[in-house]
Amino acid sequence: MNASRSPLKSLDDALVALLAHAVALSHVETVSVFEADGRVLAQDITSGLQVPPNDNSSMDGYAVRCADVPQAGELLQVTQRIPAGSTGEAMTPGSAARIFTGAPIPPGADAVVMQEDCEPVGEGSVRVNTVPAVGQWIRRAGEDVMRGTVVLPKGERLTPASLGLAASVGMHQLPVAARPRVALFSTGDELVMPGTVAPQDMKPGAIYNSNRFFLRALLQRLGCEVTDLGIVPDKRDATLDALRAAAEHHDLILTSGGVSVGEEDHIKPAVEALGQLDLWQIAIKPGKPFAYGKIGAAHFMGLPGNPVSSFITFLLLVRPFLLKLQGVSRVATNSIAVPAHFTWARADKRREFLRVRRNAAGGLDLFPNQSSGVLTSAVWGDGVVDNPPGRAIAPGDVVQFIAFSELLS
Ligand code: AMP
Ligand code: MG
């Protein structure tokens, strides 16, 4: 069937079809916890100890036995001093232990009184000016992690907080999925690399290659190892050569531009000559044309050339694919309900991803120009509204917002 006449595919169907091809890469690496931010855990991490290891004080103050302080003003003998990192002795009746945050509670003590509520009296005594409740200011052993619990499951993408949690159970290295190897190139004879021609010397019809910069950065944020093949001319032979080279030793070949069916669009016939290709017209705006195929063992994805289309299709399709290749268990993007503070009267037949920004009043403002070539919208915006087909938006309508912070991490 002629691709230009094939029916539009819904984004959800496209995602299901795409993810069915994303078989997790089997290669696992062991990396230092210092290097593991953003990587995907390849095995469950189970704790061999409890955290914290002992009951300990959450205040600087005095450990006491509540039975010794039935009323405010009791005088106790300070018989020991327990800084963090040391352990105390069993409490004798009528005694208090000077204790500091993080130090283990001595056997027999059942509360900590903060130093602000105590008054040292002479040599080695303290007056306790409140009546303590059993358990107060004590952090319980194992309240964070119990021995034997899975603290971080396989398929979890590591964050700075998860690195800290892994370290808290004694891990200094972690097994993570290998980085996907991605070959990237842009197509288009109009493209010029910034730095090679000054703005005032640009020929008519020439534009700077912007997609290459955000695509490479997006890939790197997702943990990929990128081979950047630069700009490939709009010629069949050059396209074939670039694809052949890219198919070697890469898990994914990612291109931008040239996936329409114009006679200057060489991606489709070239991928078909070397492997298989499905050209999809996805019912989203921006970003209609999208190609998925395979050349040998390498996956192929062709993004549209218009910068915002390229950016959005990457986030909605390529990103979940690359996460699944790394074994991530949850790849769905989360949206939240937020009121629109704008009007969108010209609803499209396609599902739209409108560039918007949260305002201080808790609503969303719309970038005025939603054209697929206007990259300023994606910089001004801090996310998109996922707007169903045919739905007009009036101020106050609750819409589904997807934050870029969610999509770009
Ligand atoms: P194409 O998908 O090749 O038909 O390109 C669609 C539009 O996107 C054209 O206006 C191209 O000039 C523009 N375009 C294609 N690739 C890039 C790129 N790498 N950077 C900026 N604009 C591009
Ligand atoms: Mg082109």
Tab-separated table of C-alpha atoms and ligand atoms in Angstrom:
chain	number	residue	atom	x	y	z
A	1	MET	CA	0.000	0.000	0.000
A	2	ASN	CA	1.233	3.473	-0.733
A	3	ALA	CA	2.401	4.873	2.601
A	4	SER	CA	0.919	8.278	1.939
A	5	ARG	CA	-2.507	6.670	1.734
A	6	SER	CA	-2.136	4.273	4.679
A	7	PRO	CA	-4.543	4.965	7.541
A	8	LEU	CA	-3.292	6.933	10.524
A	9	LYS	CA	-2.140	4.801	13.439
A	10	SER	CA	-3.000	5.840	16.991
A	11	LEU	CA	-0.085	6.672	19.272
A	12	ASP	CA	-1.101	3.899	21.665
A	13	ASP	CA	-1.124	1.300	18.877
A	14	ALA	CA	2.218	2.560	17.598
A	15	LEU	CA	3.709	2.337	21.081
A	16	VAL	CA	2.436	-1.206	21.629
A	17	ALA	CA	3.829	-2.287	18.245
A	18	LEU	CA	7.132	-0.585	18.899
A	19	LEU	CA	7.596	-1.917	22.421
A	20	ALA	CA	6.886	-5.455	21.196
A	21	HIS	CA	10.185	-5.172	19.288
A	22	ALA	CA	12.128	-3.849	22.292
A	23	VAL	CA	13.622	-6.999	23.766
A	24	ALA	CA	15.833	-6.062	26.720
A	25	LEU	CA	19.559	-6.218	25.947
A	26	SER	CA	21.080	-9.149	27.804
A	27	HIS	CA	24.484	-7.647	28.482
A	28	VAL	CA	25.044	-6.605	32.104
A	29	GLU	CA	27.853	-4.434	33.479
A	30	THR	CA	29.023	-3.864	37.014
A	31	VAL	CA	29.605	-0.202	37.759
A	32	SER	CA	30.628	1.791	40.802
A	33	VAL	CA	27.667	3.272	42.672
A	34	PHE	CA	29.278	6.644	41.935
A	35	GLU	CA	28.796	6.006	38.212
A	36	ALA	CA	25.346	4.445	38.363
A	37	ASP	CA	23.040	7.498	38.252
A	38	GLY	CA	20.489	7.038	35.454
A	39	ARG	CA	21.466	3.436	34.764
A	40	VAL	CA	18.981	0.557	35.040
A	41	LEU	CA	19.407	-2.145	37.662
A	42	ALA	CA	19.886	-5.609	36.188
A	43	GLN	CA	19.217	-7.503	39.436
A	44	ASP	CA	17.216	-7.012	42.626
A	45	ILE	CA	19.276	-5.472	45.419
A	46	THR	CA	18.486	-7.199	48.713
A	47	SER	CA	19.638	-5.839	52.025
A	48	GLY	CA	21.947	-8.005	54.140
A	49	LEU	CA	21.321	-5.869	57.221
A	50	GLN	CA	18.746	-3.650	58.860
A	51	VAL	CA	18.910	0.120	58.524
A	52	PRO	CA	19.395	1.703	60.952
A	53	PRO	CA	21.290	-1.177	62.539
A	54	ASN	CA	20.232	-0.282	66.131
A	55	ASP	CA	17.686	1.808	67.954
A	56	ASN	CA	19.356	5.220	68.053
A	57	SER	CA	18.775	8.752	69.158
A	58	SER	CA	17.285	11.314	66.812
A	59	MET	CA	18.270	14.184	69.126
A	60	ASP	CA	21.145	15.480	71.166
A	61	GLY	CA	20.005	15.027	74.764
A	62	TYR	CA	19.734	12.398	77.503
A	63	ALA	CA	18.642	8.782	77.280
A	64	VAL	CA	16.473	7.858	80.255
A	65	ARG	CA	14.204	5.207	81.691
A	66	CYS	CA	10.713	6.730	81.725
A	67	ALA	CA	9.974	5.000	85.045
A	68	ASP	CA	12.646	7.247	86.617
A	69	VAL	CA	10.879	10.436	85.494
A	70	PRO	CA	7.244	10.238	86.676
A	71	GLN	CA	7.127	14.021	86.923
A	72	ALA	CA	8.994	17.032	85.584
A	73	GLY	CA	12.039	18.175	87.556
A	74	GLU	CA	13.518	14.762	88.486
A	75	LEU	CA	17.254	14.786	89.101
A	76	LEU	CA	19.189	11.917	87.444
A	77	GLN	CA	22.829	10.928	87.592
A	78	VAL	CA	24.672	11.147	84.315
A	79	THR	CA	26.638	7.898	84.305
A	80	GLN	CA	27.780	7.673	80.698
A	81	ARG	CA	28.336	9.664	77.496
A	82	ILE	CA	27.497	8.106	74.126
A	83	PRO	CA	28.554	10.018	71.005
A	84	ALA	CA	27.574	8.721	67.541
A	85	GLY	CA	29.844	5.830	66.603
A	86	SER	CA	30.197	4.369	70.104
A	87	THR	CA	27.956	2.134	72.213
A	88	GLY	CA	26.739	2.570	75.779
A	89	GLU	CA	26.202	0.298	78.774
A	90	ALA	CA	23.000	-0.942	80.399
A	91	MET	CA	21.191	1.803	82.323
A	92	THR	CA	21.077	1.569	86.091
A	93	PRO	CA	17.963	2.896	87.901
A	94	GLY	CA	18.009	6.661	88.460
A	95	SER	CA	20.608	7.299	85.771
A	96	ALA	CA	20.708	9.227	82.502
A	97	ALA	CA	23.088	8.833	79.531
A	98	ARG	CA	24.326	11.922	77.728
A	99	ILE	CA	23.583	10.970	74.091
A	100	PHE	CA	24.004	12.509	70.659
A	101	THR	CA	22.100	12.182	67.378
A	102	GLY	CA	22.728	8.822	65.739
A	103	ALA	CA	24.210	7.154	68.844
A	104	PRO	CA	22.755	3.761	69.854
A	105	ILE	CA	20.236	3.791	72.695
A	106	PRO	CA	21.819	2.035	75.691
A	107	PRO	CA	20.093	-1.151	76.944
A	108	GLY	CA	17.310	-0.309	79.402
A	109	ALA	CA	16.707	3.262	78.191
A	110	ASP	CA	13.277	3.773	76.636
A	111	ALA	CA	13.235	7.488	75.702
A	112	VAL	CA	15.464	10.405	74.860
A	113	VAL	CA	14.840	13.835	76.321
A	114	MET	CA	16.174	16.612	74.127
A	115	GLN	CA	18.853	18.757	75.736
A	116	GLU	CA	16.636	21.845	75.518
A	117	ASP	CA	14.356	20.172	78.107
A	118	CYS	CA	17.195	19.309	80.469
A	119	GLU	CA	19.373	21.289	82.829
A	120	PRO	CA	22.815	20.049	83.894
A	121	VAL	CA	23.191	20.385	87.650
A	122	GLY	CA	26.632	20.426	89.299
A	123	GLU	CA	29.033	17.562	88.560
A	124	GLY	CA	27.370	14.675	86.739
A	125	SER	CA	23.655	15.297	87.302
A	126	VAL	CA	20.844	16.487	85.110
A	127	ARG	CA	17.397	17.817	85.875
A	128	VAL	CA	14.757	16.554	83.438
A	129	ASN	CA	12.148	19.259	82.990
A	130	THR	CA	9.519	17.251	81.078
A	131	VAL	CA	7.839	13.910	81.471
A	132	PRO	CA	9.129	11.716	78.629
A	133	ALA	CA	6.871	9.369	76.675
A	134	VAL	CA	8.131	5.864	76.003
A	135	GLY	CA	9.899	5.776	72.621
A	136	GLN	CA	10.287	9.509	72.160
A	137	TRP	CA	13.198	10.649	69.960
A	138	ILE	CA	14.201	7.054	69.289
A	139	ARG	CA	14.657	5.898	65.689
A	140	ARG	CA	13.913	2.196	65.611
A	141	ALA	CA	16.312	-0.396	64.251
A	142	GLY	CA	15.162	-1.450	60.776
A	143	GLU	CA	12.617	1.377	60.422
A	144	ASP	CA	14.145	2.226	57.012
A	145	VAL	CA	15.143	-1.232	55.753
A	146	MET	CA	14.600	-4.718	57.202
A	147	ARG	CA	17.191	-7.409	56.557
A	148	GLY	CA	16.245	-9.471	53.487
A	149	THR	CA	14.052	-6.829	51.845
A	150	VAL	CA	14.500	-5.906	48.197
A	151	VAL	CA	15.445	-2.242	48.500
A	152	LEU	CA	15.787	-1.651	44.756
A	153	PRO	CA	14.130	-3.969	42.241
A	154	LYS	CA	15.545	-5.102	38.925
A	155	GLY	CA	14.342	-2.771	36.163
A	156	GLU	CA	14.504	0.333	38.373
A	157	ARG	CA	16.194	3.360	36.896
A	158	LEU	CA	18.668	4.652	39.457
A	159	THR	CA	18.333	8.162	40.855
A	160	PRO	CA	20.636	10.025	43.233
A	161	ALA	CA	18.391	8.916	46.125
A	162	SER	CA	18.577	5.271	45.054
A	163	LEU	CA	22.378	5.439	44.950
A	164	GLY	CA	22.278	6.586	48.565
A	165	LEU	CA	19.892	3.766	49.492
A	166	ALA	CA	22.127	1.183	47.772
A	167	ALA	CA	25.119	2.522	49.691
A	168	SER	CA	23.152	2.405	52.971
A	169	VAL	CA	22.897	-1.379	52.630
A	170	GLY	CA	26.591	-1.682	51.835
A	171	MET	CA	26.688	-1.762	48.022
A	172	HIS	CA	29.697	-0.143	46.377
A	173	GLN	CA	29.020	-1.539	42.906
A	174	LEU	CA	25.779	-2.303	41.103
A	175	PRO	CA	24.833	-4.613	38.227
A	176	VAL	CA	23.255	-2.477	35.497
A	177	ALA	CA	22.033	-3.009	31.953
A	178	ALA	CA	24.580	-2.242	29.260
A	179	ARG	CA	24.238	1.124	27.567
A	180	PRO	CA	22.314	0.856	24.282
A	181	ARG	CA	24.643	1.663	21.380
A	182	VAL	CA	22.911	4.169	19.140
A	183	ALA	CA	24.044	5.464	15.746
A	184	LEU	CA	22.602	8.898	15.007
A	185	PHE	CA	22.445	10.875	11.788
A	186	SER	CA	20.514	13.758	10.277
A	187	THR	CA	19.430	13.930	6.658
A	188	GLY	CA	18.884	17.059	4.598
A	189	ASP	CA	20.969	18.941	2.034
A	190	GLU	CA	19.795	22.223	3.556
A	191	LEU	CA	21.507	21.446	6.864
A	192	VAL	CA	24.623	23.275	7.969
A	193	MET	CA	26.542	22.657	11.157
A	194	PRO	CA	26.800	25.697	13.399
A	195	GLY	CA	30.434	26.716	13.541
A	196	THR	CA	31.125	25.890	9.896
A	197	VAL	CA	29.255	28.855	8.355
A	198	ALA	CA	28.651	32.155	10.153
A	199	PRO	CA	24.996	33.306	10.337
A	200	GLN	CA	25.610	36.227	7.932
A	201	ASP	CA	27.153	33.857	5.367
A	202	MET	CA	24.324	31.302	5.301
A	203	LYS	CA	23.143	30.654	1.723
A	204	PRO	CA	19.464	31.067	0.888
A	205	GLY	CA	17.632	27.885	1.833
A	206	ALA	CA	20.276	26.761	4.297
A	207	ILE	CA	19.406	26.143	7.953
A	208	TYR	CA	21.453	25.066	10.898
A	209	ASN	CA	21.150	21.494	12.075
A	210	SER	CA	19.349	21.772	15.376
A	211	ASN	CA	17.965	18.239	15.705
A	212	ARG	CA	21.415	16.711	15.968
A	213	PHE	CA	22.084	18.609	19.173
A	214	PHE	CA	18.935	17.791	21.102
A	215	LEU	CA	18.782	14.206	19.861
A	216	ARG	CA	22.319	13.477	20.957
A	217	ALA	CA	21.675	15.081	24.352
A	218	LEU	CA	18.398	13.179	24.795
A	219	LEU	CA	20.115	9.887	23.951
A	220	GLN	CA	22.889	10.563	26.412
A	221	ARG	CA	20.432	11.406	29.161
A	222	LEU	CA	18.848	8.014	28.572
A	223	GLY	CA	22.155	6.276	29.158
A	224	CYS	CA	22.988	5.550	25.503
A	225	GLU	CA	26.424	5.379	23.952
A	226	VAL	CA	26.058	7.545	20.844
A	227	THR	CA	27.941	7.245	17.563
A	228	ASP	CA	27.181	10.499	15.786
A	229	LEU	CA	27.461	10.086	12.032
A	230	GLY	CA	26.666	13.728	11.355
A	231	ILE	CA	24.724	14.899	8.321
A	232	VAL	CA	24.031	12.512	5.467
A	233	PRO	CA	23.258	14.101	2.068
A	234	ASP	CA	19.877	13.504	0.404
A	235	LYS	CA	21.305	10.857	-1.946
A	236	ARG	CA	20.490	7.201	-2.199
A	237	ASP	CA	24.099	5.970	-2.130
A	238	ALA	CA	25.142	8.177	0.764
A	239	THR	CA	22.064	7.066	2.710
A	240	LEU	CA	22.814	3.379	2.007
A	241	ASP	CA	26.442	3.778	3.079
A	242	ALA	CA	25.492	5.533	6.308
A	243	LEU	CA	22.874	2.885	7.144
A	244	ARG	CA	25.270	0.014	6.409
A	245	ALA	CA	27.905	1.515	8.691
A	246	ALA	CA	25.336	2.273	11.385
A	247	ALA	CA	23.903	-1.264	11.348
A	248	GLU	CA	27.249	-2.659	12.503
A	249	HIS	CA	27.720	-2.792	16.267
A	250	HIS	CA	24.675	-0.711	17.123
A	251	ASP	CA	21.431	-1.591	18.850
A	252	LEU	CA	19.539	1.305	17.283
A	253	ILE	CA	19.956	3.548	14.259
A	254	LEU	CA	18.177	6.859	14.794
A	255	THR	CA	17.715	9.378	12.002
A	256	SER	CA	15.909	12.670	11.615
A	257	GLY	CA	14.351	13.954	8.407
A	258	GLY	CA	13.682	12.246	5.114
A	259	VAL	CA	10.891	9.938	6.344
A	260	SER	CA	8.157	11.528	4.295
A	261	VAL	CA	7.536	10.068	0.874
A	262	GLY	CA	8.829	12.955	-1.241
A	263	GLU	CA	11.384	12.122	-3.910
A	264	GLU	CA	14.112	13.702	-1.763
A	265	ASP	CA	13.238	11.361	1.091
A	266	HIS	CA	15.685	8.493	0.756
A	267	ILE	CA	15.352	6.845	4.125
A	268	LYS	CA	12.427	4.583	3.289
A	269	PRO	CA	13.811	3.011	0.075
A	270	ALA	CA	17.310	2.737	1.548
A	271	VAL	CA	16.187	0.945	4.732
A	272	GLU	CA	13.957	-1.312	2.633
A	273	ALA	CA	16.936	-2.205	0.421
A	274	LEU	CA	18.993	-3.310	3.452
A	275	GLY	CA	16.326	-4.646	5.801
A	276	GLN	CA	12.648	-4.048	6.551
A	277	LEU	CA	10.748	-0.866	7.243
A	278	ASP	CA	7.284	0.166	8.353
A	279	LEU	CA	6.430	3.756	7.667
A	280	TRP	CA	3.733	4.889	10.041
A	281	GLN	CA	1.536	7.931	9.870
A	282	ILE	CA	0.840	8.416	13.554
A	283	ALA	CA	-2.248	10.391	14.478
A	284	ILE	CA	-0.410	12.938	16.599
A	285	LYS	CA	0.458	16.562	16.152
A	286	PRO	CA	3.241	17.517	15.919
A	287	GLY	CA	5.030	14.495	14.537
A	288	LYS	CA	3.008	12.510	12.020
A	289	PRO	CA	5.568	10.489	10.028
A	290	PHE	CA	7.584	7.909	11.957
A	291	ALA	CA	9.464	4.901	10.663
A	292	TYR	CA	10.402	1.673	12.419
A	293	GLY	CA	12.483	-1.034	10.843
A	294	LYS	CA	15.395	-3.398	11.223
A	295	ILE	CA	18.707	-3.694	9.429
A	296	GLY	CA	20.342	-6.942	10.497
A	297	ALA	CA	20.212	-7.030	14.283
A	298	ALA	CA	19.938	-3.234	14.602
A	299	HIS	CA	16.612	-1.515	15.176
A	300	PHE	CA	15.921	1.467	12.973
A	301	MET	CA	13.835	4.529	13.868
A	302	GLY	CA	13.280	7.459	11.580
A	303	LEU	CA	11.989	10.687	13.096
A	304	PRO	CA	10.429	13.554	11.190
A	305	GLY	CA	12.718	16.465	10.341
A	306	ASN	CA	10.674	19.316	11.779
A	307	PRO	CA	12.413	20.051	15.065
A	308	VAL	CA	9.398	19.965	17.375
A	309	SER	CA	8.052	16.846	15.659
A	310	SER	CA	11.425	15.213	16.089
A	311	PHE	CA	11.607	16.236	19.738
A	312	ILE	CA	8.081	15.084	20.602
A	313	THR	CA	8.243	11.764	18.723
A	314	PHE	CA	11.539	11.051	20.442
A	315	LEU	CA	9.980	11.615	23.858
A	316	LEU	CA	6.802	9.670	23.143
A	317	LEU	CA	8.209	6.732	21.181
A	318	VAL	CA	11.999	6.464	21.176
A	319	ARG	CA	12.390	7.145	24.890
A	320	PRO	CA	10.134	4.306	26.099
A	321	PHE	CA	11.755	2.005	23.550
A	322	LEU	CA	15.258	2.785	24.836
A	323	LEU	CA	14.149	2.381	28.435
A	324	LYS	CA	12.660	-1.024	27.650
A	325	LEU	CA	15.878	-2.057	25.858
A	326	GLN	CA	17.588	-1.413	29.196
A	327	GLY	CA	15.024	-3.516	31.049
A	328	VAL	CA	13.040	-0.689	32.662
A	329	SER	CA	9.810	-2.126	33.992
A	330	ARG	CA	7.676	1.027	33.900
A	331	VAL	CA	8.009	2.990	30.678
A	332	ALA	CA	4.594	4.671	30.590
A	333	THR	CA	4.671	8.447	30.828
A	334	ASN	CA	2.624	9.903	33.668
A	335	SER	CA	0.328	12.829	33.160
A	336	ILE	CA	-1.451	14.899	35.793
A	337	ALA	CA	-4.717	16.821	35.691
A	338	VAL	CA	-4.168	20.601	35.633
A	339	PRO	CA	-6.533	23.442	34.697
A	340	ALA	CA	-5.881	25.202	31.402
A	341	HIS	CA	-5.582	28.973	31.629
A	342	PHE	CA	-5.889	29.376	27.869
A	343	THR	CA	-8.199	28.839	24.942
A	344	TRP	CA	-7.546	26.258	22.244
A	345	ALA	CA	-10.367	26.617	19.780
A	346	ARG	CA	-8.877	24.963	16.705
A	347	ALA	CA	-9.003	21.366	17.906
A	348	ASP	CA	-7.327	18.967	15.498
A	349	LYS	CA	-8.481	15.536	14.332
A	350	ARG	CA	-5.207	14.217	15.681
A	351	ARG	CA	-4.155	13.873	19.322
A	352	GLU	CA	-2.127	16.978	20.050
A	353	PHE	CA	0.801	17.676	22.323
A	354	LEU	CA	0.601	21.387	23.062
A	355	ARG	CA	3.628	23.132	24.513
A	356	VAL	CA	2.580	24.818	27.748
A	357	ARG	CA	4.050	26.235	30.903
A	358	ARG	CA	2.803	26.057	34.496
A	359	ASN	CA	1.977	29.416	35.981
A	360	ALA	CA	2.082	30.625	39.575
A	361	ALA	CA	-1.723	30.366	39.826
A	362	GLY	CA	-1.552	26.577	39.383
A	363	GLY	CA	-2.722	26.565	35.775
A	364	LEU	CA	-1.192	26.198	32.349
A	365	ASP	CA	-0.313	28.906	29.832
A	366	LEU	CA	-0.037	28.068	26.142
A	367	PHE	CA	2.852	29.018	23.892
A	368	PRO	CA	1.210	31.139	21.162
A	369	ASN	CA	2.878	29.448	18.174
A	370	GLN	CA	2.340	25.681	18.112
A	371	SER	CA	3.958	25.110	14.712
A	372	SER	CA	6.103	21.979	14.438
A	373	GLY	CA	9.057	24.078	13.304
A	374	VAL	CA	9.027	26.439	16.291
A	375	LEU	CA	11.559	25.015	18.713
A	376	THR	CA	11.176	28.060	20.967
A	377	SER	CA	7.900	26.487	22.132
A	378	ALA	CA	9.788	23.530	23.607
A	379	VAL	CA	12.241	25.802	25.397
A	380	TRP	CA	9.605	28.215	26.715
A	381	GLY	CA	7.359	25.331	27.764
A	382	ASP	CA	7.935	23.058	30.722
A	383	GLY	CA	5.743	20.315	29.355
A	384	VAL	CA	2.914	19.404	27.044
A	385	VAL	CA	-0.821	19.033	27.252
A	386	ASP	CA	-1.865	15.638	25.938
A	387	ASN	CA	-5.047	16.735	24.175
A	388	PRO	CA	-7.431	14.120	22.745
A	389	PRO	CA	-8.500	14.357	19.087
A	390	GLY	CA	-11.131	16.981	18.379
A	391	ARG	CA	-11.183	18.499	21.843
A	392	ALA	CA	-11.368	22.282	22.132
A	393	ILE	CA	-10.092	23.770	25.386
A	394	ALA	CA	-11.619	26.681	27.295
A	395	PRO	CA	-10.042	28.439	30.298
A	396	GLY	CA	-10.684	26.379	33.448
A	397	ASP	CA	-10.987	23.066	31.605
A	398	VAL	CA	-8.960	20.358	33.263
A	399	VAL	CA	-6.403	18.893	30.865
A	400	GLN	CA	-3.711	16.224	31.073
A	401	PHE	CA	-0.244	17.679	31.546
A	402	ILE	CA	3.021	15.805	31.005
A	403	ALA	CA	6.018	17.608	32.496
A	404	PHE	CA	9.241	17.714	30.513
A	405	SER	CA	10.982	16.947	33.804
A	406	GLU	CA	9.246	13.568	33.603
A	407	LEU	CA	10.178	13.022	29.967
A	408	LEU	CA	13.709	14.353	30.019
A	409	SER	CA	15.028	12.466	33.006
B	1	AMP	P1	11.968	16.438	6.268
B	1	AMP	O1	11.372	15.576	7.320
B	1	AMP	O2	13.334	15.999	5.848
B	1	AMP	O3	11.038	16.625	5.123
B	1	AMP	O4	12.154	17.858	6.934
B	1	AMP	C1	11.052	18.603	7.409
B	1	AMP	C2	11.473	19.978	7.833
B	1	AMP	O5	12.376	19.890	8.922
B	1	AMP	C3	12.211	20.779	6.780
B	1	AMP	O6	11.805	22.130	6.898
B	1	AMP	C4	13.651	20.614	7.154
B	1	AMP	O7	14.459	21.656	6.693
B	1	AMP	C5	13.579	20.585	8.660
B	1	AMP	N1	14.699	19.805	9.197
B	1	AMP	C6	15.039	18.559	8.812
B	1	AMP	N2	16.095	18.125	9.514
B	1	AMP	C7	16.438	19.131	10.353
B	1	AMP	C8	17.478	19.280	11.326
B	1	AMP	N3	18.352	18.315	11.569
B	1	AMP	N4	17.540	20.448	12.008
B	1	AMP	C9	16.635	21.432	11.767
B	1	AMP	N5	15.634	21.325	10.885
B	1	AMP	C10	15.536	20.207	10.154
B	2	MG	MG	14.588	16.448	4.320
